[in-house]
Coordinates of C-alpha atoms in Angstrom, one line a residue:
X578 CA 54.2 33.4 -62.9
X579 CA 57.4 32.2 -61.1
X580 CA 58.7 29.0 -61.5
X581 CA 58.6 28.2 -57.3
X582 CA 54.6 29.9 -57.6
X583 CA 53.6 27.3 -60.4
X584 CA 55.7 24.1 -58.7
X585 CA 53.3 25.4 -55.6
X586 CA 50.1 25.6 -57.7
X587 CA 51.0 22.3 -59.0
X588 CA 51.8 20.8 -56.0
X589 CA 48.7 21.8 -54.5
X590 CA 46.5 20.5 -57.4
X591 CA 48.3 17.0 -57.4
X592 CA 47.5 16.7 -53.7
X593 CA 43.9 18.1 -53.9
X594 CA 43.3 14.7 -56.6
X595 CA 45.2 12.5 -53.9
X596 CA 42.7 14.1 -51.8
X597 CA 39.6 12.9 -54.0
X598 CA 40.2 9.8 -54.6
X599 CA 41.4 8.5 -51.5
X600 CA 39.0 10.7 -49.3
X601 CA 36.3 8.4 -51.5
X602 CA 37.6 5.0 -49.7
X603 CA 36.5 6.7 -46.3
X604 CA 34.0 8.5 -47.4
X605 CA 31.7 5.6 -48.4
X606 CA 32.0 4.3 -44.7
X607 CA 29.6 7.1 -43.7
X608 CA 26.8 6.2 -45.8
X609 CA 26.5 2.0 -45.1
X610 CA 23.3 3.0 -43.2
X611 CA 21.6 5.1 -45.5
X612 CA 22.5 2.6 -48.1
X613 CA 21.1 -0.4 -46.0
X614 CA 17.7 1.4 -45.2
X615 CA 17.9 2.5 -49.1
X616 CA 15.0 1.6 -51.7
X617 CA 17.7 -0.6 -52.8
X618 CA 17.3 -3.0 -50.2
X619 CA 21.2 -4.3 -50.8
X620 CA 21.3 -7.8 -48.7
X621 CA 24.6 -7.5 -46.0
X622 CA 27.2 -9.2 -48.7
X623 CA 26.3 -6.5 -51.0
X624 CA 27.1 -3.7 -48.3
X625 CA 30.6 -5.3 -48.3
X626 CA 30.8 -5.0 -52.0
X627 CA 29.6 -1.8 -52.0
X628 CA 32.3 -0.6 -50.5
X629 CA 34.9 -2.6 -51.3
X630 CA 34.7 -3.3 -54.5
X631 CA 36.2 0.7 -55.2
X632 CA 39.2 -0.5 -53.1
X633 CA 39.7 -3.9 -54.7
X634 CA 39.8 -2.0 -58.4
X635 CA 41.9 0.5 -56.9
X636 CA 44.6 -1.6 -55.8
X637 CA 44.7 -4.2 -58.3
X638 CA 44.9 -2.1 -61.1
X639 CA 47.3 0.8 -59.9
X640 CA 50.7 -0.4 -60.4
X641 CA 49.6 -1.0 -64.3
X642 CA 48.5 2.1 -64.4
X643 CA 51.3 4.1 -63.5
X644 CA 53.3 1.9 -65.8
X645 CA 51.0 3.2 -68.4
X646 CA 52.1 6.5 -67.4
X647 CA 55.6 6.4 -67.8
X648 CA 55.1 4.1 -71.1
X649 CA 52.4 6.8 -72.7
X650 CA 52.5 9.7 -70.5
X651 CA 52.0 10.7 -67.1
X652 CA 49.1 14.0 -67.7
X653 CA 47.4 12.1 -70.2
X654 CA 47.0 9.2 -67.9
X655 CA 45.9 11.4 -64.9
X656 CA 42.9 13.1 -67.1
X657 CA 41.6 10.1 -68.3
X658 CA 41.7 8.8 -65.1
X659 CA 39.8 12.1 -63.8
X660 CA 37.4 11.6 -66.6
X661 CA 36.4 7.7 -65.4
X662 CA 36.4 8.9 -61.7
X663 CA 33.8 11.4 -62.6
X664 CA 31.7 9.1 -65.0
X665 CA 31.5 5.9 -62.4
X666 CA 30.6 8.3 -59.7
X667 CA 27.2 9.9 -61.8
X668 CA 26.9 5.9 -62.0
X669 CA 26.6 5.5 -59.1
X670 CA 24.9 8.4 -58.0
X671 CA 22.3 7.3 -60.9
X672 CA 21.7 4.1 -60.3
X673 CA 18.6 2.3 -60.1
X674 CA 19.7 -0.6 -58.5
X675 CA 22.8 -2.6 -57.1
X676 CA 24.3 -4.1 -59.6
X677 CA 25.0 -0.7 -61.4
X678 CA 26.3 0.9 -58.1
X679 CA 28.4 -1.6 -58.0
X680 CA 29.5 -0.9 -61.9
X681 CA 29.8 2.2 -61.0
X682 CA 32.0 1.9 -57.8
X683 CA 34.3 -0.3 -60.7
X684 CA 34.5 2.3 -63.0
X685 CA 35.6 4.8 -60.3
X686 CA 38.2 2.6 -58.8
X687 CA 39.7 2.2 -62.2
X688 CA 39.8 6.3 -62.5
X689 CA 41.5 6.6 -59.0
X690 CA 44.0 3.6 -60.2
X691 CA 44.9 5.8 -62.9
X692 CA 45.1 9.3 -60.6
X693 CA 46.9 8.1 -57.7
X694 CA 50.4 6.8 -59.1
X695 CA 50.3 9.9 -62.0
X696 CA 50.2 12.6 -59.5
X697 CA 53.2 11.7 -58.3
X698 CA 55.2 10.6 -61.1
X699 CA 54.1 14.7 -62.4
X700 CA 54.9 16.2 -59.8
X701 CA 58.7 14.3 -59.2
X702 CA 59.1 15.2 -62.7
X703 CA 58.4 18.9 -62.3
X704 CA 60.2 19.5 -59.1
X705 CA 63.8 20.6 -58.6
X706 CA 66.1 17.9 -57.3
X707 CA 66.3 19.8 -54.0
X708 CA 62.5 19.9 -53.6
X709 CA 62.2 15.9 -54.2
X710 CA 62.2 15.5 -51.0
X711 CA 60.0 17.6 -49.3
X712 CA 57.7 17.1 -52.5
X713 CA 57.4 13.4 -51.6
X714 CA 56.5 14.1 -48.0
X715 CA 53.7 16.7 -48.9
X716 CA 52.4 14.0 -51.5
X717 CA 52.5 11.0 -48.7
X718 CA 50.9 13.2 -46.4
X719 CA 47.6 13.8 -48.6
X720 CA 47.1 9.9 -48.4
X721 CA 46.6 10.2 -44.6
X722 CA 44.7 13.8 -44.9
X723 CA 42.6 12.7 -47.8
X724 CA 41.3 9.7 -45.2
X725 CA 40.3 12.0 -42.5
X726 CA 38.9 14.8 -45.4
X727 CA 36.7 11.7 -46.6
X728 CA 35.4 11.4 -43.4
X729 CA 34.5 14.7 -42.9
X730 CA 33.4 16.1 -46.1
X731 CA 31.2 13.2 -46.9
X732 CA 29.3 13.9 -43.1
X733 CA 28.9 17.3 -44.3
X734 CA 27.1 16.1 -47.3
X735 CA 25.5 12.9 -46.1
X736 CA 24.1 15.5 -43.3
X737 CA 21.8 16.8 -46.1
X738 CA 19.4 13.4 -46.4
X739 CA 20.9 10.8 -49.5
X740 CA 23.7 8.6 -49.9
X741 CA 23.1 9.2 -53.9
X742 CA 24.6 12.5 -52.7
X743 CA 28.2 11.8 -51.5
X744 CA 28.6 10.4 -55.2
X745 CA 27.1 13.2 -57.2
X746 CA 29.1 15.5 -55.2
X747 CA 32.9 14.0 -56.9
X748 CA 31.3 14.3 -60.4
X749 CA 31.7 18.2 -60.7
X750 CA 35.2 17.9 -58.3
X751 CA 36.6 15.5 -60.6
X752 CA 35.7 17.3 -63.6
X753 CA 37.1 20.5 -62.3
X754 CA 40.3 18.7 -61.3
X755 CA 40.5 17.6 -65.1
X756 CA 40.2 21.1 -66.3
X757 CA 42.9 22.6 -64.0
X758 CA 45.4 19.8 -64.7
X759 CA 44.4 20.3 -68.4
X760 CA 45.8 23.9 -68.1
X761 CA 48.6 23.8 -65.0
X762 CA 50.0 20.4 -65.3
X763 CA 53.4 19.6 -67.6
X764 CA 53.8 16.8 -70.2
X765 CA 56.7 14.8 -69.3
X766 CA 59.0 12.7 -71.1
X767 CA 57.6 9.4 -72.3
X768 CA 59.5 6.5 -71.8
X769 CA 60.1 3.4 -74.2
X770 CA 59.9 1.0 -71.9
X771 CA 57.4 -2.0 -73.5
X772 CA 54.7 -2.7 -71.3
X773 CA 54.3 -6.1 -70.0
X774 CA 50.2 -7.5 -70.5
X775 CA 51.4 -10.9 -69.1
X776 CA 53.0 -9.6 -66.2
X777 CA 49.9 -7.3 -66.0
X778 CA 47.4 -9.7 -66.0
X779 CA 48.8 -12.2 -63.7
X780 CA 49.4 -9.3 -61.1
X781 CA 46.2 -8.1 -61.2
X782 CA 44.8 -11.9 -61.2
X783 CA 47.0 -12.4 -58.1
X784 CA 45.4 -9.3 -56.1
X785 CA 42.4 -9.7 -57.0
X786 CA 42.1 -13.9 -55.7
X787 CA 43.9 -12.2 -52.2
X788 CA 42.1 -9.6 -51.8
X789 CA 38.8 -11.7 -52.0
X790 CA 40.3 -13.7 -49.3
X791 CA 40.5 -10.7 -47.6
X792 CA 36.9 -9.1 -48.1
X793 CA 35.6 -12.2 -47.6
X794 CA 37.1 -13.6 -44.5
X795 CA 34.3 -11.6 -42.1
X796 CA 31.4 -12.6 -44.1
X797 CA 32.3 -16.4 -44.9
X798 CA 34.5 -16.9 -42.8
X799 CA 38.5 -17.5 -42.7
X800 CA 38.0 -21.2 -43.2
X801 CA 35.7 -21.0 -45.6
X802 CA 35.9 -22.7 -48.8
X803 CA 35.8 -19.0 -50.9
X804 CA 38.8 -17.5 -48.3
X805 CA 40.8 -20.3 -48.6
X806 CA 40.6 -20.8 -52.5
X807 CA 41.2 -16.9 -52.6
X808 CA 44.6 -17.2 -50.9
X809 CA 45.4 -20.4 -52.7
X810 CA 45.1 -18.7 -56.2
X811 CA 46.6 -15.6 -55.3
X812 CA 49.7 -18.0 -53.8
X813 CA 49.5 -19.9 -57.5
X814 CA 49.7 -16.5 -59.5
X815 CA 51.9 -14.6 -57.6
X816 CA 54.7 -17.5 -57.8
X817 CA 53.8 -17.1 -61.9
X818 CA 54.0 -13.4 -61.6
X819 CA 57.6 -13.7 -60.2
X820 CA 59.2 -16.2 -62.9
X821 CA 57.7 -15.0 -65.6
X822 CA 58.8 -11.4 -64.2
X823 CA 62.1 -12.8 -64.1
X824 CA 62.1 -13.8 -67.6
X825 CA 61.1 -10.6 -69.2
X826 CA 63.1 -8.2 -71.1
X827 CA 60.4 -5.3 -69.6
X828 CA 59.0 -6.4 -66.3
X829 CA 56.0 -4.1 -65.1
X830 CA 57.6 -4.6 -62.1
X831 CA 60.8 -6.3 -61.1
X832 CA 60.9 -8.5 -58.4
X833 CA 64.4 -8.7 -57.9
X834 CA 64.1 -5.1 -56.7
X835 CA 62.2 -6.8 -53.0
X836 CA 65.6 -8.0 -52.8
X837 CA 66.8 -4.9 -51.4
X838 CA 65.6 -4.6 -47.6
X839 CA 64.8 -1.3 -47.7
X840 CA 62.0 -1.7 -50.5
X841 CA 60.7 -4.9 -48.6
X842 CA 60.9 -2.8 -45.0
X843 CA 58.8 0.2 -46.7
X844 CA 56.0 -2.2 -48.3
X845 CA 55.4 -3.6 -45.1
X846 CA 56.0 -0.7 -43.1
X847 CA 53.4 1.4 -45.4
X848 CA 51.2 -1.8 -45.4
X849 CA 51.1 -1.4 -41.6
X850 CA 50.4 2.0 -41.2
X851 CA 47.4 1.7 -43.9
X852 CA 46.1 -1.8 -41.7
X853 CA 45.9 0.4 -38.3
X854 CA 44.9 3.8 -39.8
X855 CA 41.7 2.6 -41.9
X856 CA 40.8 -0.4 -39.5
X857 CA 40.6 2.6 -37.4
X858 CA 38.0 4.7 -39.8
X859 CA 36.1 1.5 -40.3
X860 CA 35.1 1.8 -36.6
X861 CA 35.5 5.3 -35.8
X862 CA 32.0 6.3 -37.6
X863 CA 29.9 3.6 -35.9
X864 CA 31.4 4.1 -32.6
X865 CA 31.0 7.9 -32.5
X866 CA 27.4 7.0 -34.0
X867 CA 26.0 4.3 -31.4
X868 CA 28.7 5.1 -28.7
X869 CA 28.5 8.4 -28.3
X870 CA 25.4 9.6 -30.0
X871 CA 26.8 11.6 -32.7
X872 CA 24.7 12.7 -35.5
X873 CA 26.4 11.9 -39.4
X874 CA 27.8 15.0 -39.6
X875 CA 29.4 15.1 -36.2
X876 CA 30.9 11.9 -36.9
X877 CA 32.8 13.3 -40.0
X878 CA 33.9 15.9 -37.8
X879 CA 35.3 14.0 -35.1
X880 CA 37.8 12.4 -36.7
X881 CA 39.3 15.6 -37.1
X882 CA 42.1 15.8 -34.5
X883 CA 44.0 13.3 -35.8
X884 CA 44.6 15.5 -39.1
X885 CA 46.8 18.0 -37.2
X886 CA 50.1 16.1 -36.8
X887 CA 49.7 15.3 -40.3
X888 CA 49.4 19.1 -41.6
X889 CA 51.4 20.7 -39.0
X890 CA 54.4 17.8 -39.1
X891 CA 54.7 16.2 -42.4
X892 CA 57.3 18.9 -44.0
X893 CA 59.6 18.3 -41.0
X894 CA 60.0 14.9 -41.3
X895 CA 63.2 14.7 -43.1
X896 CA 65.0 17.0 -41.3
X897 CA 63.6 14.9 -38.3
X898 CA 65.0 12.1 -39.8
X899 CA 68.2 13.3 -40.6
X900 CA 68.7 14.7 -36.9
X901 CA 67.9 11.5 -34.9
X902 CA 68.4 8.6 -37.5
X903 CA 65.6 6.6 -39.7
X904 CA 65.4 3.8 -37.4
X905 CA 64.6 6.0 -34.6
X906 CA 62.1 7.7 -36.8
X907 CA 60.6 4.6 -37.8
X908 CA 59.9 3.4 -34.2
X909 CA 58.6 6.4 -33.0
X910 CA 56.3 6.1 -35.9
X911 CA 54.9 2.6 -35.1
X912 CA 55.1 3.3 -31.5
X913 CA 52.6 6.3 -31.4
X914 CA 50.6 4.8 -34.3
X915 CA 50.6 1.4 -31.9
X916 CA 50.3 3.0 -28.3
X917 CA 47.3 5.3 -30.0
X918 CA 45.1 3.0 -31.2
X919 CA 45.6 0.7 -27.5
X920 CA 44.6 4.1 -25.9
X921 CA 41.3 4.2 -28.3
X922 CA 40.1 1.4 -27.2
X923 CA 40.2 2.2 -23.4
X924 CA 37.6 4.7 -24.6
X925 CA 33.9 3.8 -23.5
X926 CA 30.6 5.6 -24.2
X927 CA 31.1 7.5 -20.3
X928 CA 34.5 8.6 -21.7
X929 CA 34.9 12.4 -22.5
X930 CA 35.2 13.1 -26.5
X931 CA 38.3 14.9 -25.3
X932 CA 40.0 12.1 -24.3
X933 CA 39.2 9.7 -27.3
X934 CA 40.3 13.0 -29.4
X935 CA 43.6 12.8 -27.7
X936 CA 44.3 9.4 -28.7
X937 CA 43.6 10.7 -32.3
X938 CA 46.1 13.0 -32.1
X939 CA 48.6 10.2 -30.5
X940 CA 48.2 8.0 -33.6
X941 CA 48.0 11.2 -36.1
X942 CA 51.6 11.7 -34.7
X943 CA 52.8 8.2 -36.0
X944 CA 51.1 8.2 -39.1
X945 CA 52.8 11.8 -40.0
X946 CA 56.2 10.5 -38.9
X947 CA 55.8 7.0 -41.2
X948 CA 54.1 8.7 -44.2
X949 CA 57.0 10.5 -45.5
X950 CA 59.6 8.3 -44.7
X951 CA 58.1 5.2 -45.7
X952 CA 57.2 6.7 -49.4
X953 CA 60.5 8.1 -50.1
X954 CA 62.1 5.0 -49.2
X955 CA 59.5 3.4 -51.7
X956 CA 60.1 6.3 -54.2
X957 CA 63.9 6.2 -53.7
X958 CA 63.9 2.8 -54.8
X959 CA 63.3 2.9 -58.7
X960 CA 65.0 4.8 -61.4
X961 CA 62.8 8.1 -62.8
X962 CA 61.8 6.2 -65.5
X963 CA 59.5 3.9 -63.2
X964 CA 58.7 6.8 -61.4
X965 CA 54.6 5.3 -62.2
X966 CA 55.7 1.9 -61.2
X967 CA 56.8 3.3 -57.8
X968 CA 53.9 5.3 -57.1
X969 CA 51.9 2.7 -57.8
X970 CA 53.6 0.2 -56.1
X971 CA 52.8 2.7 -52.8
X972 CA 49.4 2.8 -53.7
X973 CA 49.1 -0.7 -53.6
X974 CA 50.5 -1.0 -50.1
X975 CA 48.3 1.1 -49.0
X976 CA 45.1 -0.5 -50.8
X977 CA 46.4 -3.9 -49.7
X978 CA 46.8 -2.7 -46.0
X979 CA 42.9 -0.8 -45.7
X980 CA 41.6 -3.8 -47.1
X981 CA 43.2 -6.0 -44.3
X982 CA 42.5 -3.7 -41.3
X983 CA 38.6 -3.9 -42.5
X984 CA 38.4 -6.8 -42.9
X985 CA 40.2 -8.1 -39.9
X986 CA 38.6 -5.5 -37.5
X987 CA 35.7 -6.5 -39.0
X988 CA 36.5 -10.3 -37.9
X989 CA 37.2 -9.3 -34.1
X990 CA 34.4 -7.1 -33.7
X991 CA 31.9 -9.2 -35.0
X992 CA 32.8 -12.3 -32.9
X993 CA 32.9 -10.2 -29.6
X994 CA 29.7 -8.3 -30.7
X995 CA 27.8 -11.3 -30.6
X996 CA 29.4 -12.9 -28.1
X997 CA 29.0 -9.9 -25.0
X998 CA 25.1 -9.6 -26.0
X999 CA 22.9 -10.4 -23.4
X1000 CA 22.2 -14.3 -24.0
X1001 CA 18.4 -13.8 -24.0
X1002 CA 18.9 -11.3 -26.9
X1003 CA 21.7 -13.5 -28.8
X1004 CA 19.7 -16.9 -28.2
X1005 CA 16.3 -15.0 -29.7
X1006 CA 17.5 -13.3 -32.6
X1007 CA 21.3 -14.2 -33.2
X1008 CA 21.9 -10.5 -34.8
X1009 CA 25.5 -10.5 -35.7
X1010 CA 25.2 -5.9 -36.7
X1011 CA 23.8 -3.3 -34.3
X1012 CA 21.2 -2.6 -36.9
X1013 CA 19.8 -5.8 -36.5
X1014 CA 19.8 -6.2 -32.8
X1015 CA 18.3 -2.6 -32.3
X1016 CA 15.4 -3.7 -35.4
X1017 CA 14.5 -6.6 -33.4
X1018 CA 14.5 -6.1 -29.9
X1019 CA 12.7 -3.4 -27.7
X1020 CA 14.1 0.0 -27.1
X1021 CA 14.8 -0.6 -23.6
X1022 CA 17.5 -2.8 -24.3
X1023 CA 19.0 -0.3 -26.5
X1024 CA 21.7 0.4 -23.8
X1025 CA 22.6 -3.5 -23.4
X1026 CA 23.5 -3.3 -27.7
X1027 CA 25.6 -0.4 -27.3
X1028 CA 27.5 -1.7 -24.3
X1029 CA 28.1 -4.9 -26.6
X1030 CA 29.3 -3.2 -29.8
X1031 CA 31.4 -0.5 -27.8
X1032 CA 33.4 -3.9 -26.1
X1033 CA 33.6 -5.5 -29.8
X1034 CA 34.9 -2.2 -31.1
X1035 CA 37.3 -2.1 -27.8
X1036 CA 38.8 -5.4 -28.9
X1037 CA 39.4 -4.9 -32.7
X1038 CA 40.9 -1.8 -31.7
X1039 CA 43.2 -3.9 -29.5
X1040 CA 44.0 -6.4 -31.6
X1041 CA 44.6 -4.1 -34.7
X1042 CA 47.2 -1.8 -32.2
X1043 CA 49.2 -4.7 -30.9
X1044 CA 49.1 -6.1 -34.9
X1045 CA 50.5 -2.7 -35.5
X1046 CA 53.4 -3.0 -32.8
X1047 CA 54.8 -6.6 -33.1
X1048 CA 54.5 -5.5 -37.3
X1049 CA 56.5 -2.3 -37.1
X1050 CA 59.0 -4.0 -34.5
X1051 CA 59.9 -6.0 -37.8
X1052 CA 60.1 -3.5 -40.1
X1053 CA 62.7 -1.9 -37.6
X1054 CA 64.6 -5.4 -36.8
X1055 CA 64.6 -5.8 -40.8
X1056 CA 66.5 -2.0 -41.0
X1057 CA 68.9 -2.6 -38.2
X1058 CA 69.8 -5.7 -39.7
X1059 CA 70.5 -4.6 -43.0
X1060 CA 72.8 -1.5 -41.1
X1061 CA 74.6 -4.6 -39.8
X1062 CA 75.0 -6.3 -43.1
X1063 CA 76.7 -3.6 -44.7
X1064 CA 73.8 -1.1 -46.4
X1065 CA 74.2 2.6 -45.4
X1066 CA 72.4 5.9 -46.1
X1067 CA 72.0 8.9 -44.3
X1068 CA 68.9 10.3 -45.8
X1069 CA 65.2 9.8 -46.1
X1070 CA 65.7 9.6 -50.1
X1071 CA 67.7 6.9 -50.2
X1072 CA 65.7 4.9 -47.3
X1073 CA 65.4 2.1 -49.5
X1074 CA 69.1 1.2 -48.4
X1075 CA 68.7 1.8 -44.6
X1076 CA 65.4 0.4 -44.0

């Protein structure tokens, strides 16, 4: 086999575990209402948990991980990680009640913790230095594609009846992933770089407490006692976390480096794009569900269009780049994402699929502009050696950002749900979910219900699209005024000076 043939096969094995474990943060979206009407009668804070607590495992633990990586090897990592994805996922596709779902959603956020950064750390280690590049963009690109394959392959096998399915389903996948990267993947040079379990712990401590906050806030409530201490300790620990960083011989992960305003630029920037595009899938399946009638599997399906900028686009990014400038790049990026998701929410139940599917393909556009851009910038900003470190630190953005687009469409859509019900409706049975409202009125008012999540959904999209705008404005305003204060680059790999 050629050398260019197996960096292929291995690119396209790295990307297909992307795929996995990020299509499983989707995915799970799809099955909150066979779970709800499940024999395991989970109460509404347990939905939540249900699916979050796979993303809140996920991001808190992936920057250790790919430290772990680079400190005891980057395959060896990636298959253990493979092995726990495919043992919390039988799990939960096992168990009897919720507490051991939810043991199981841990255990598989800890595997996908330990995928995610090590795919890409193997894969910048086997590429040529002129392939880095366009390696990077293919990789970045997967974390979009992998959100829209969730959608769509878990319709395809929620279609057949059982949420226990959708889990049992990753088990084999995840096994056969181990196998192949057993066989294709390289071993790459350790590094002897101590790892830091202080720095470690108080990171994890810090995300954790703010990503509570953040789960929380549409259940409890942003002034709640629970939000507010959630914020407060993740404040506390994170101010720990950066002088005791500071003080290390080893940092896990130096915070001098969000000195450099490219780094800070990208972390928002990737944060952003993560906050619009998952806020976005969050809605998407109950919209297409209530608002247009779709069945489960139509619903995975329709999310479809905005894939095709990503696959058709992502490898020309840099050369895009490189022709028009990375600011210009970047703006386009936040513009489309932005300007798409505003155009979403003009969409009603009367309004043609066709139309809402060309508003996909608006913000598919921005997100296969930012993608690449925005992770080589991130990847261009640490040495080889913290090649983990940096993919982790990309993951993280993008953990941190779903979370906060959930749970802050959540917020909007909620409040105006139960506000634009019919007052006879709200004042009878204060339902604050469509499930409720259709359970406990007549179906005659089934039309009213729709009309009133379709306007809630309307306004998180609204808010979540302007959020989007005024947020990637500042990411460009940070770039153009580091050009001004001296910083200069001329390509995407070295973004983290420009940005």
């Amino acid at each position: 086999m050629s050398p260019s043939v197996a960096t292929r096969g291995l690119l396209a094995l790295m990307c297909a575990c992307v795929v996995l474990v990020v299509g499983m943060v989707a995915a799970i979206n799809l099955a909150v209402p066979m779970l709800a009407a499940s024999a395991l009668r989970p109460s509404a804070s347990a939905l939540v948990w249900i699916v979050d607590t796979y993303v809140i495992v996920f991001a808190c633990l992936v920057i250790p991980a790919g430290a772990a990586g680079d400190r005891f090897g980057r395959k060896g990592v990636l298959l253990t990680g493979l092995a726990l994805f495919a043992v919390g996922a039988l799990l939960s596709a096992t168990a009897p009640n919720v507490a051991l779902l939810l043991a199981g959603r841990a255990i598989t956020g800890m595997g996908a913790a330990a995928v995610l950064p090590n795919t890409l750390s193997v894969l910048l280690h086997a590429a040529p230095a002129e392939r880095k590049g366009a390696t990077i963009a293919t990789w970045a690109s997967m974390t979009g594609i992998g959100g829209v394959v969730g959608n769509v392959g878990g319709g395809t096998i929620l279609a057949g009846g059982s949420w226990r399915w959708l889990f049992a389903a990753a088990v084999p996948i995840a096994l056969v992933l181990g196998l192949l990267v057993g066989r294709v993947a390289p071993v790459s040079p350790r590094h002897d770089r101590r790892l830091d379990p202080v720095g470690a712990v108080l990171l994890v401590g810090a995300s954790i407490a703010l990503l509570l906050g953040i789960v929380q806030g549409p259940e409890a409530g942003w002034d709640s006692g629970v939000v507010i201490a959630g914020f407060v300790c993740a404040a506390v620990l994170f101010t720990v976390w950066t002088f005791v960083e500071l003080k290390v011989g080893h940092p896990l992960l130096d915070p001098r480096l969000f000195r450099v305003p490219g780094l800070r630029s990208a972390c928002l920037g990737m944060t952003t794009v993560f906050f619009g595009m998952f806020a976005l899938f969050y809605v998407n399946a109950s919209f297409l569900q209530y608002g247009k009638e779709f069945g489960v599997l139509e619903t995975g399906l329709g999310i479809v269009p905005l894939t095709i900028p990503i696959i058709l686009a992502a490898r020309h990014v840099g050369r895009l780049a490189q022709r028009i400038g990375l600011d210009t790049t970047i703006a386009l990026a936040f513009a489309f994402v932005g300007c798409g998701l505003l155009g979403l929410s003009t969409s009603g139940t009367q309004t043609p699929y066709t139309e809402y599917a060309g508003w996909l393909v608006v913000t598919g556009i921005g997100v296969a502009l930012a993608l690449p851009t925005l992770s080589a910038a991130i990847a261009g900003s640490l040495p080889p050696e913290q090649a983990g470190v940096g993919a982790g630190l990309q993951a993280t953005t993008r953990e941190f950002g779903s979370a906060l687009g959930v749970a802050v469409i959540g917020t909007v859509l909620t409040a105006r749900f139960a506000a634009a019900l019919p007052s006879d409706i709200r004042a009878a049975h204060d339902p604050h979910t469509v499930a409720q409202a259709l359970a406990a009125t007549a179906p005659d008012r089934t039309a009213d219900i729709v009309a009133a999540f379709v306007s809630g959904t309307d306004a998180g999209l609204r808010v979540v699209g302007v959020s989007v705008l005024v947020l990637g404005g500042l990411v460009v305003l940070q770039s153009l005024m580091s050009r001004r204060g001296g910083s200069r680059s001329s390509s995407p790999d070295t973004a983290a000076h420009t940005m």
